[in-house]
Structure formats: C-alpha cells, structure tokens
Short mmCIF file of C-alpha atoms in Angstrom, two decimals:
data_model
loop_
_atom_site.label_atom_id
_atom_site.label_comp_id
_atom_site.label_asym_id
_atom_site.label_seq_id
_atom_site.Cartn_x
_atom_site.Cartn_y
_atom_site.Cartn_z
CA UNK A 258 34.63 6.25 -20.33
CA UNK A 259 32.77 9.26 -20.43
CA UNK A 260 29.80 7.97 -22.48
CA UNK A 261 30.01 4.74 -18.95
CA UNK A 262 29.75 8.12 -16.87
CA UNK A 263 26.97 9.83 -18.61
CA UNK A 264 24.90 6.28 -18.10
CA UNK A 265 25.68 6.39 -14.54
CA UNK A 266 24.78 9.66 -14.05
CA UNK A 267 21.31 9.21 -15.83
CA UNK A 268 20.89 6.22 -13.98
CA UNK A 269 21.36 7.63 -10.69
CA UNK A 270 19.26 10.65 -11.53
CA UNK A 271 16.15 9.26 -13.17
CA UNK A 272 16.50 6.23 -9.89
CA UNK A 273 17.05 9.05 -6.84
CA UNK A 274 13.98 8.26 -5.25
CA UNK A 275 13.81 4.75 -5.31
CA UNK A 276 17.89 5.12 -4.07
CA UNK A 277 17.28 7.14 -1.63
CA UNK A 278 14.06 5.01 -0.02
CA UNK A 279 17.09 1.96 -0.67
CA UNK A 280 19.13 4.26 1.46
CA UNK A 281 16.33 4.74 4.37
CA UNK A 282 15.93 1.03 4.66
CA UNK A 283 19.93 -0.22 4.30
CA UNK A 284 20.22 2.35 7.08
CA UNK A 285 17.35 0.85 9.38
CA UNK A 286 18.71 -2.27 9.13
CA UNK A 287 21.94 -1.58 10.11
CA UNK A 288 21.02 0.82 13.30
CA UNK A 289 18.82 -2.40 14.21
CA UNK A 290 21.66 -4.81 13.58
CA UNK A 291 23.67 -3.11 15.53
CA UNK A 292 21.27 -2.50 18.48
CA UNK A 293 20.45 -5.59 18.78
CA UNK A 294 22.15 -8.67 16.96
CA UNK A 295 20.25 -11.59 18.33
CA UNK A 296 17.23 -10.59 17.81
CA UNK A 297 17.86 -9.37 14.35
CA UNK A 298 19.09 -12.97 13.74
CA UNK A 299 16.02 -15.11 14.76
CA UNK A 300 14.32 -16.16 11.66
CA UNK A 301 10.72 -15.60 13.36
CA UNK A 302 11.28 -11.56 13.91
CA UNK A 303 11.62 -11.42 9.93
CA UNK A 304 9.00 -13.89 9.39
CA UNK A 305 6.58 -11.65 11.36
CA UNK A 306 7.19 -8.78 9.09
CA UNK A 307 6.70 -10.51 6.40
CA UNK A 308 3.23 -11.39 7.10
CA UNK A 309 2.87 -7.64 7.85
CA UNK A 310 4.16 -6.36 4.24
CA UNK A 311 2.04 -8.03 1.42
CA UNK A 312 -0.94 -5.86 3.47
CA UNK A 313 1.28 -3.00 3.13
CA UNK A 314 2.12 -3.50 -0.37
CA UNK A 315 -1.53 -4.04 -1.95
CA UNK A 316 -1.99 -0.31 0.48
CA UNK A 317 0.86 1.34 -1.07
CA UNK A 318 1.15 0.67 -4.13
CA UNK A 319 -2.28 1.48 -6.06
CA UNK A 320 -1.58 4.64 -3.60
CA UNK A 321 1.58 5.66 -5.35
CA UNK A 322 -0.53 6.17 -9.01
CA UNK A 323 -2.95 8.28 -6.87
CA UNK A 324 -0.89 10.52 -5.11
CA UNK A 325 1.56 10.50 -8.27
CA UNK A 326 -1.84 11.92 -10.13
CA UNK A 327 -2.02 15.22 -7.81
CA UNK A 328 -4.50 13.71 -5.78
CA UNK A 329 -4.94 11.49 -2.11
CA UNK A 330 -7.70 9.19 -0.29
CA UNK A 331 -7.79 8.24 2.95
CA UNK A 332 -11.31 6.34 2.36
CA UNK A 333 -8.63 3.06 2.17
CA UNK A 334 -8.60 2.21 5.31
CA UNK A 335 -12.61 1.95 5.34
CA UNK A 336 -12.47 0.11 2.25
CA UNK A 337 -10.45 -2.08 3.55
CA UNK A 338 -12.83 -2.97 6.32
CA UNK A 339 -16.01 -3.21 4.29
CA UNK A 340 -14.25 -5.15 1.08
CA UNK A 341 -13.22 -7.66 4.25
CA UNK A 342 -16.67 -7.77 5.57
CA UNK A 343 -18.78 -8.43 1.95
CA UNK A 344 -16.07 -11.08 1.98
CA UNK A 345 -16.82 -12.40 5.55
CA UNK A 346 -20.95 -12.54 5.14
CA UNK A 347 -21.19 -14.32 1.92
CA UNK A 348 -18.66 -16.78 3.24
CA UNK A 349 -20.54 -16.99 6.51
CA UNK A 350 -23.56 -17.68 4.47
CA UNK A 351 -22.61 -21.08 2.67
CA UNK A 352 -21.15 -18.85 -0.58
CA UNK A 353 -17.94 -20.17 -2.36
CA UNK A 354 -15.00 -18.48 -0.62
CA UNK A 355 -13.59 -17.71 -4.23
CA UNK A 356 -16.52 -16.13 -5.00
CA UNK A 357 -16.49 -14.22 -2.20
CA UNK A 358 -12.98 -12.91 -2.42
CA UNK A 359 -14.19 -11.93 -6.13
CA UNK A 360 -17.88 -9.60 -4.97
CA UNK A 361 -15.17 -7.91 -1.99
CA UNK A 362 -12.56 -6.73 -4.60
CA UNK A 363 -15.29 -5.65 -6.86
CA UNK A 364 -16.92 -3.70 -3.60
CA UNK A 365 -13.81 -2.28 -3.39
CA UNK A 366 -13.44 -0.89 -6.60
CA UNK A 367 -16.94 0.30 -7.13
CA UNK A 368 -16.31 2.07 -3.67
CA UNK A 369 -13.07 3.58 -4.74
CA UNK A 370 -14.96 4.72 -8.08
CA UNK A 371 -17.85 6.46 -5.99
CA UNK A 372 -15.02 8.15 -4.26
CA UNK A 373 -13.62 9.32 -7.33
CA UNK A 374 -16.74 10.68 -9.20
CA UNK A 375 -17.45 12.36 -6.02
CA UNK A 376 -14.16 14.42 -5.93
CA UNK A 377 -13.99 14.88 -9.85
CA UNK A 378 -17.44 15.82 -10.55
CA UNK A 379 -18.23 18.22 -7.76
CA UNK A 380 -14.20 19.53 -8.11
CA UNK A 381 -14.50 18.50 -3.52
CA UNK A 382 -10.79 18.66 -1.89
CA UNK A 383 -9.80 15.29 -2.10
CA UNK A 384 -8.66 15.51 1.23
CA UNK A 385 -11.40 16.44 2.84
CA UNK A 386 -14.26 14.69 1.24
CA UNK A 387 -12.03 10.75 1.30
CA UNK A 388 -11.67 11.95 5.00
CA UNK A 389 -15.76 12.11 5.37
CA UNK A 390 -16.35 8.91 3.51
CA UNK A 391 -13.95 7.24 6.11
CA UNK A 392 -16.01 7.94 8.50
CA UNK A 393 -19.08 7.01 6.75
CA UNK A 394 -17.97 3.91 5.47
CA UNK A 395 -16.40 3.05 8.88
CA UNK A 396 -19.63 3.84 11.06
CA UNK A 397 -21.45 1.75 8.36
CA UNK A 398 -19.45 -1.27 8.94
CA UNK A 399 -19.74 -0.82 13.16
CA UNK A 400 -23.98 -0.20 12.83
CA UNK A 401 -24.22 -3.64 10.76
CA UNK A 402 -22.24 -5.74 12.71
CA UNK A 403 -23.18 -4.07 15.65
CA UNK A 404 -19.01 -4.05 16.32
CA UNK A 405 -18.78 -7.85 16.47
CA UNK A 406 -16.51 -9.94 14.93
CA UNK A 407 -17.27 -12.69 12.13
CA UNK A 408 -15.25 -15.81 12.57
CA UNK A 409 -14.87 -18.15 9.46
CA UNK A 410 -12.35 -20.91 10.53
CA UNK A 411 -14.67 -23.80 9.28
CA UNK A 412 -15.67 -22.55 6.47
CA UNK A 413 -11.95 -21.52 5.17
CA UNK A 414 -9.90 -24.49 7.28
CA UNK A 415 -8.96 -26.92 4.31
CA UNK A 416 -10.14 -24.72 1.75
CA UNK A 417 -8.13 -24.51 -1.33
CA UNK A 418 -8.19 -20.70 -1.29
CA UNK A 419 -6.68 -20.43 1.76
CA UNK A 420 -4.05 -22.76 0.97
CA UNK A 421 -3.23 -20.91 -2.47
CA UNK A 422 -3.48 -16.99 -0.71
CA UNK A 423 -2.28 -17.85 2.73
CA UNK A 424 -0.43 -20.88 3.19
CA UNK A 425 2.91 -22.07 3.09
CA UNK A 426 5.36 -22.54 0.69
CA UNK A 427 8.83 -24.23 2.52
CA UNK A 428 8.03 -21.45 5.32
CA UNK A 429 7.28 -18.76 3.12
CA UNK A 430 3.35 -17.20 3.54
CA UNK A 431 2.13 -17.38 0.32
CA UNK A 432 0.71 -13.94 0.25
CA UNK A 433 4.66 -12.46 0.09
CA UNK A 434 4.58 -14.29 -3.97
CA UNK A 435 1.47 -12.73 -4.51
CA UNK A 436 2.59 -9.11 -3.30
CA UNK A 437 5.99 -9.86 -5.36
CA UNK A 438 3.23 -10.69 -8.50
CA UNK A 439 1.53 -7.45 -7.54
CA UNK A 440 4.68 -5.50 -7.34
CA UNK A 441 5.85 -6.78 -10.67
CA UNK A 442 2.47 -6.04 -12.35
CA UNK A 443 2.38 -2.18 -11.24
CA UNK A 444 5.84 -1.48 -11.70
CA UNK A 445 4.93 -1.96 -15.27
CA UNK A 446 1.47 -0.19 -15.46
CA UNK A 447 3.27 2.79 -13.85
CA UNK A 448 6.47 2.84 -15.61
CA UNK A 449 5.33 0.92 -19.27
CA UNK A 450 1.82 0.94 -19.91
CA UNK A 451 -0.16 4.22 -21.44
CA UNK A 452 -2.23 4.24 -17.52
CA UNK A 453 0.98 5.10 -16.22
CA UNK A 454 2.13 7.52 -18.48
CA UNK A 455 -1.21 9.53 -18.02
CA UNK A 456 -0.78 9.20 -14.58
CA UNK A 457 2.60 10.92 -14.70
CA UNK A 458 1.06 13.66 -17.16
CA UNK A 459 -2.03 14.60 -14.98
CA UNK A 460 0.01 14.91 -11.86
CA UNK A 461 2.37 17.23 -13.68
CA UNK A 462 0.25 19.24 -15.59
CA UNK A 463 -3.27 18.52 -15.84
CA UNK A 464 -4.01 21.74 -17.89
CA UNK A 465 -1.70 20.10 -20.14
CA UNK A 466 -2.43 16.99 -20.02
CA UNK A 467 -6.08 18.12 -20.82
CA UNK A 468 -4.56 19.92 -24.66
CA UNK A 469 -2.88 17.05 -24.96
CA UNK A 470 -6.45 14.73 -25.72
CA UNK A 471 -6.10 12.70 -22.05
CA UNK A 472 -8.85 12.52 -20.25
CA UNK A 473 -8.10 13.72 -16.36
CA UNK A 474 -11.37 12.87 -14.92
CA UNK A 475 -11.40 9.15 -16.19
CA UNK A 476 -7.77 9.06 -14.78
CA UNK A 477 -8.22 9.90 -11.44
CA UNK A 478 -11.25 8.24 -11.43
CA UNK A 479 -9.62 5.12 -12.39
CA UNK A 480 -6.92 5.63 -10.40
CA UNK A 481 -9.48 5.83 -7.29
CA UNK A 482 -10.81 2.89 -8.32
CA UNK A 483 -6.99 1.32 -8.21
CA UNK A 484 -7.16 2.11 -4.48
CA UNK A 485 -10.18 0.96 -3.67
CA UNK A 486 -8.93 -2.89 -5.68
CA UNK A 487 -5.93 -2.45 -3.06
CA UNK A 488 -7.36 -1.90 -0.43
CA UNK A 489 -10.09 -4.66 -0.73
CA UNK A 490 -7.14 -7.44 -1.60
CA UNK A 491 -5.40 -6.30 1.36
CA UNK A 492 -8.38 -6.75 3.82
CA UNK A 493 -9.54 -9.88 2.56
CA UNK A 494 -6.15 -11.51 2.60
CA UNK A 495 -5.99 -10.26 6.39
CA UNK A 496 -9.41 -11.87 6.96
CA UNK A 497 -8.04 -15.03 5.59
CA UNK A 498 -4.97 -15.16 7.48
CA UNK A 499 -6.76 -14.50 11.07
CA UNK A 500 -10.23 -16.54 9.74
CA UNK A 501 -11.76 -13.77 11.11
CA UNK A 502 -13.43 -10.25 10.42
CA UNK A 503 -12.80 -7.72 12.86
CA UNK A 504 -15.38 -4.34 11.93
CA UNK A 505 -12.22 -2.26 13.03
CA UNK A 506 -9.76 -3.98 10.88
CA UNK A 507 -7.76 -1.27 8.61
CA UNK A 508 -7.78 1.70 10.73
CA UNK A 509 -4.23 1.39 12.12
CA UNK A 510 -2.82 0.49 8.72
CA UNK A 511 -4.06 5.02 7.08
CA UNK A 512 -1.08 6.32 8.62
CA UNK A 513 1.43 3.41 8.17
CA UNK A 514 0.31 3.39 4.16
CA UNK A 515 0.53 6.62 3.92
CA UNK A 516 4.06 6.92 5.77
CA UNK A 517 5.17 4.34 3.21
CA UNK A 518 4.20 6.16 0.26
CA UNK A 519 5.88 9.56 1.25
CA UNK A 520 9.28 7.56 3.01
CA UNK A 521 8.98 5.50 -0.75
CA UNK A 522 10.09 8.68 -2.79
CA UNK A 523 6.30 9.82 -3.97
CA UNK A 524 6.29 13.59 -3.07
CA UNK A 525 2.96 14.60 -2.00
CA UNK A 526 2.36 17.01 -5.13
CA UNK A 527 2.66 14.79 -7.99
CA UNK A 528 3.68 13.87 -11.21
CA UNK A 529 6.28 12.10 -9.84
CA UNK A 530 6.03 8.18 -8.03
CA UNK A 531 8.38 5.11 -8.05
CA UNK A 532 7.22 1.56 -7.62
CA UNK A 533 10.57 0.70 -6.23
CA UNK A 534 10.71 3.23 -3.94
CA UNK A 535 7.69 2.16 -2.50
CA UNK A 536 8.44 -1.51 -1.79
CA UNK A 537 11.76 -0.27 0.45
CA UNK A 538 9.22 2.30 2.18
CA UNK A 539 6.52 -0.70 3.17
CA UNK A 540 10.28 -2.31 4.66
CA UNK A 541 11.31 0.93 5.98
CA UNK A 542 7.74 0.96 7.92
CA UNK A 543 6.91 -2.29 8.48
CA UNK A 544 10.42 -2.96 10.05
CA UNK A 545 10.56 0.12 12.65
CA UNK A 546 6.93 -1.64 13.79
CA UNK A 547 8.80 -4.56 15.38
CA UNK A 548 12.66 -2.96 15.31
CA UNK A 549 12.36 -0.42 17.75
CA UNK A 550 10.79 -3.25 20.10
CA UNK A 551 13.62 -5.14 19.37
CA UNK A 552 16.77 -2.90 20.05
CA UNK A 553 14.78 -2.86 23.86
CA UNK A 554 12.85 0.69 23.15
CA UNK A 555 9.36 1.54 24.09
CA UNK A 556 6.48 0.77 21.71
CA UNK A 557 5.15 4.11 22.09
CA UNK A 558 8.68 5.41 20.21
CA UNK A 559 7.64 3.56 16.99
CA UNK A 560 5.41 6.86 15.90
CA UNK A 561 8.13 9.51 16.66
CA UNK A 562 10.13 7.48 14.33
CA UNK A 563 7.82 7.19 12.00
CA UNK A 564 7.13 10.88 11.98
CA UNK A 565 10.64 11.76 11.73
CA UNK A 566 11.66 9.63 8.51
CA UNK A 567 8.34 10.85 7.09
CA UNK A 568 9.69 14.76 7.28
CA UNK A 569 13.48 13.94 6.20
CA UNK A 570 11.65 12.24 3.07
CA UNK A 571 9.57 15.32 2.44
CA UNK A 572 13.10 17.30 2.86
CA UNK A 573 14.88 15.12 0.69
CA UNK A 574 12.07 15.53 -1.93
CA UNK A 575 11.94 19.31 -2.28
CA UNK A 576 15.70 19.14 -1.98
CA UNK A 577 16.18 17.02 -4.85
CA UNK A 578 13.37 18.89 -6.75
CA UNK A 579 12.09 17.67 -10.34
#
C-alpha cells in the first residue's frame, strides 16, 4: 500500500504541469457547458476548433523545446507567413505542390536557424532581436506581394496533397491525424531522445550543461530551427485549407501560441516543458476563441480571458516551483 502511494505521489509530482493544464481545460469545458448547452452540443462548434488546433499544435509545440531551453522567438509568426508564401509562388508557377510544401518547410528552418545564429553568436536578447526579425520578415512578405493575396484553388483542387493534408476522413480534417503524428513524435524527442534531454539541461543550467561536454549553442540553434519547421508546416497547411495565401496570415496566431505554451505548464524560465501540457493549452486557447461567443459574451472578452488564465498559469508555476 504504501509502495501504490509512493507511485502515486511520483506520478502526480513529476505530471503537475501537464495536470494542472488538464485541469484549465476540464474546467473550460464545463463553465461552457454550463453556459450554454446547445451550442456546446452541435457537432459543427467542435468541428470548427478542430480545424483551428493542428495550426496551434505545429506553433506550440517546437515552442515548448525553445522556451524549455531558456530562450523565446516571436519571429514565428513571420515565418509562418513567408514559409506559406515560398509555398504559394512555386505552386502558382506550375511547380509540384509536394515539392513546394518541401522548399517552404526547409525556408522555414533555414529562417529559424538564421534566427538562432543571430542570438547565439552575437549573445542579442532573444527577445528583442526575434521581435526585429518579425518585423523584417513581415514587411518583406507585404513589399513582394505588394499586400495581395495568392489564390491556388486550381492548382491544389483534386490534388492528391490536398486530399492527404487537408481532406476528410469520415468528417475528420485530416490535418487533426497529422498534428496527433506530430504530437506523438515530440513527446518523444522531448521526453526520450538525447535532443530532449539537452534541452532540459541547457534550460536548467547552461554553465553546467557546458562542463558537462553539450554543446549549448548547437542546441538552441537547433532548437530555433525546430520553430522555424513549425511554424512553416503550420502556414502551409493553412494555405492549403483556404487555397489561398494571405501576406498577413500568422500574425494573430504570436499571442495565441504563446498563451498556449505558458497556460500548457512551460514556465517562461526554463528547464522545465511538457508535451502534454501543451496539447490541453492549444484546447484551453483554441476553445475560449469560439466559447466565450458561444455562452452569448462579446468577442472583444476573448483577450481578457486569455490574459487572465495566462497569469494564474504563471502563478501556479512559481507556486509549484521546481
């Protein structure tokens, strides 16, 4: 009996976070059940959100290593937008859609790289200097599209591609299996595989980390570059869903990313994430976006909501310490 409690205990320490984001999201649901039954009940309010969280997801997740590692970028949002629109002109001129999706996730990881090497190497606030490429990257995108939209429904209509990343499965999208894939592939690069574990280590203790033969720069680095790989999936499987490109596309997703990370049990100073934690965050957020609506409140109340779960998770963080 005592040995069962020990387990228990361990369990429900080493799992806090991820219980706790569990906790945010069981408790959404019910205030919004509550509010408002019907609407909770009709199959197309959920299926909405859905469409909304396998963005989230490739967001929030590659951000969890980062901010685990002692570090943030807000560049994503950017990269997001200009992954999307390598994506949108090679498909606009005649070039294999699959190919395509392939040259805007490696644009998004050389990006996130740059972005990287520029805040290792010259030791610039992370902050601060992803902040500045934001802009850059985002008044890039607006000068060489002169801020018009690319539609691609010919060329993508029919398309295999679209049918594998976007289509239906028995009312499913498609793109919620490929965020589960996603979900299942980080959970064990951040919990089993040595990336991970130097992840963990850097945020901690990079000093340490350093004696102990791991290389921080290449970490964070790499862990940019992570990012960057999100951030580019996620914009090119929005492009696909709309068949269009849109040369503001991303912007309104920084915050909500970011408010899913922190709400997801990843404390802002490091060394400590959760994969799980994060999922029921993207639900947490992606559910007060149409929730509030539903229970018959104002739109504009969706962002004082969002800002206070965002500040009783940073509470419950330094309350629970590590």
């Amino acid at each position: 009996m005592h040995r069962e409690r020990s387990k228990l205990s361990n369990f429900l320490h080493e799992n806090a976070r991820a219980l706790g984001s569990m906790g945010y999201f069981i408790l959404l649901m019910l205030v919004f059940l509550i509010g408002a039954p019907e609407a909770w009940m009709r199959p197309n309010l959920h299926q909405s959100v859905f469409v909304m969280i396998p963005t989230l997801i490739f967001l929030v997740i590659p951000l969890v290593f980062l901010v685990a590692s002692g570090e943030i970028d807000l560049s994503f949002a950017s990269t997001y937008a200009l992954a999307a629109y390598v994506f949108a002109l090679m498909v606009k001129g005649g070039i294999d859609p699959a190919l395509a999706i392939l040259a805007g996730v490696i644009s998004g990881g050389i990006v996130g790289a740059l972005v990287g090497a520029l805040i290792v190497v010259f030791r610039l606030s992370s902050l601060v200097a992803s902040l500045g490429v934001l802009f850059l990257l985002r008044g890039l995108i607006l000068v060489l599209t002169n801020s018009r939209s690319i539609t691609m429904m010919e060329e993508l209509e029919g398309h295999w591609v679209y049918s594998l990343l976007v289509g239906n499965f028995y009312g499913i999208p498609m793109q919620v299996f490929w965020a589960l894939l996603f979900v299942i592939f980080c959970y064990y690069l951040f919990s089993k595989h040595k990336f991970g574990i130097h992840i963990h280590h850097v945020g901690d203790n990079y000093v340490s980390a350093e004696q102990m033969g791991i290389n921080v720069k290449a970490v964070k680095i790499k862990a940019f570059m992570f990012v960057g790989i999100g951030a580019a999936i996620a914009g090119i499987f929005t492009t696909l869903i709309t068949y269009t490109f849109f040369p503001t596309q991303g912007f309104g997703y920084l915050l909500l990313a970011l408010a899913a990370v922190f709400v997801g049990g990843t404390p802002y100073w490091g060394g400590i994430g959760t994969i799980v934690g994060a999922v029921f965050g993207v639900g947490v957020i992606a559910y007060m976006e149409v929730g509030v609506v539903a229970v018959g409140m104002s739109g504009t109340w969706r962002q004082f909501f969002n800002g206070l779960i965002i500040l009783l998770a940073l509470l419950g963080h330094r309350l629970h310490g590590d």
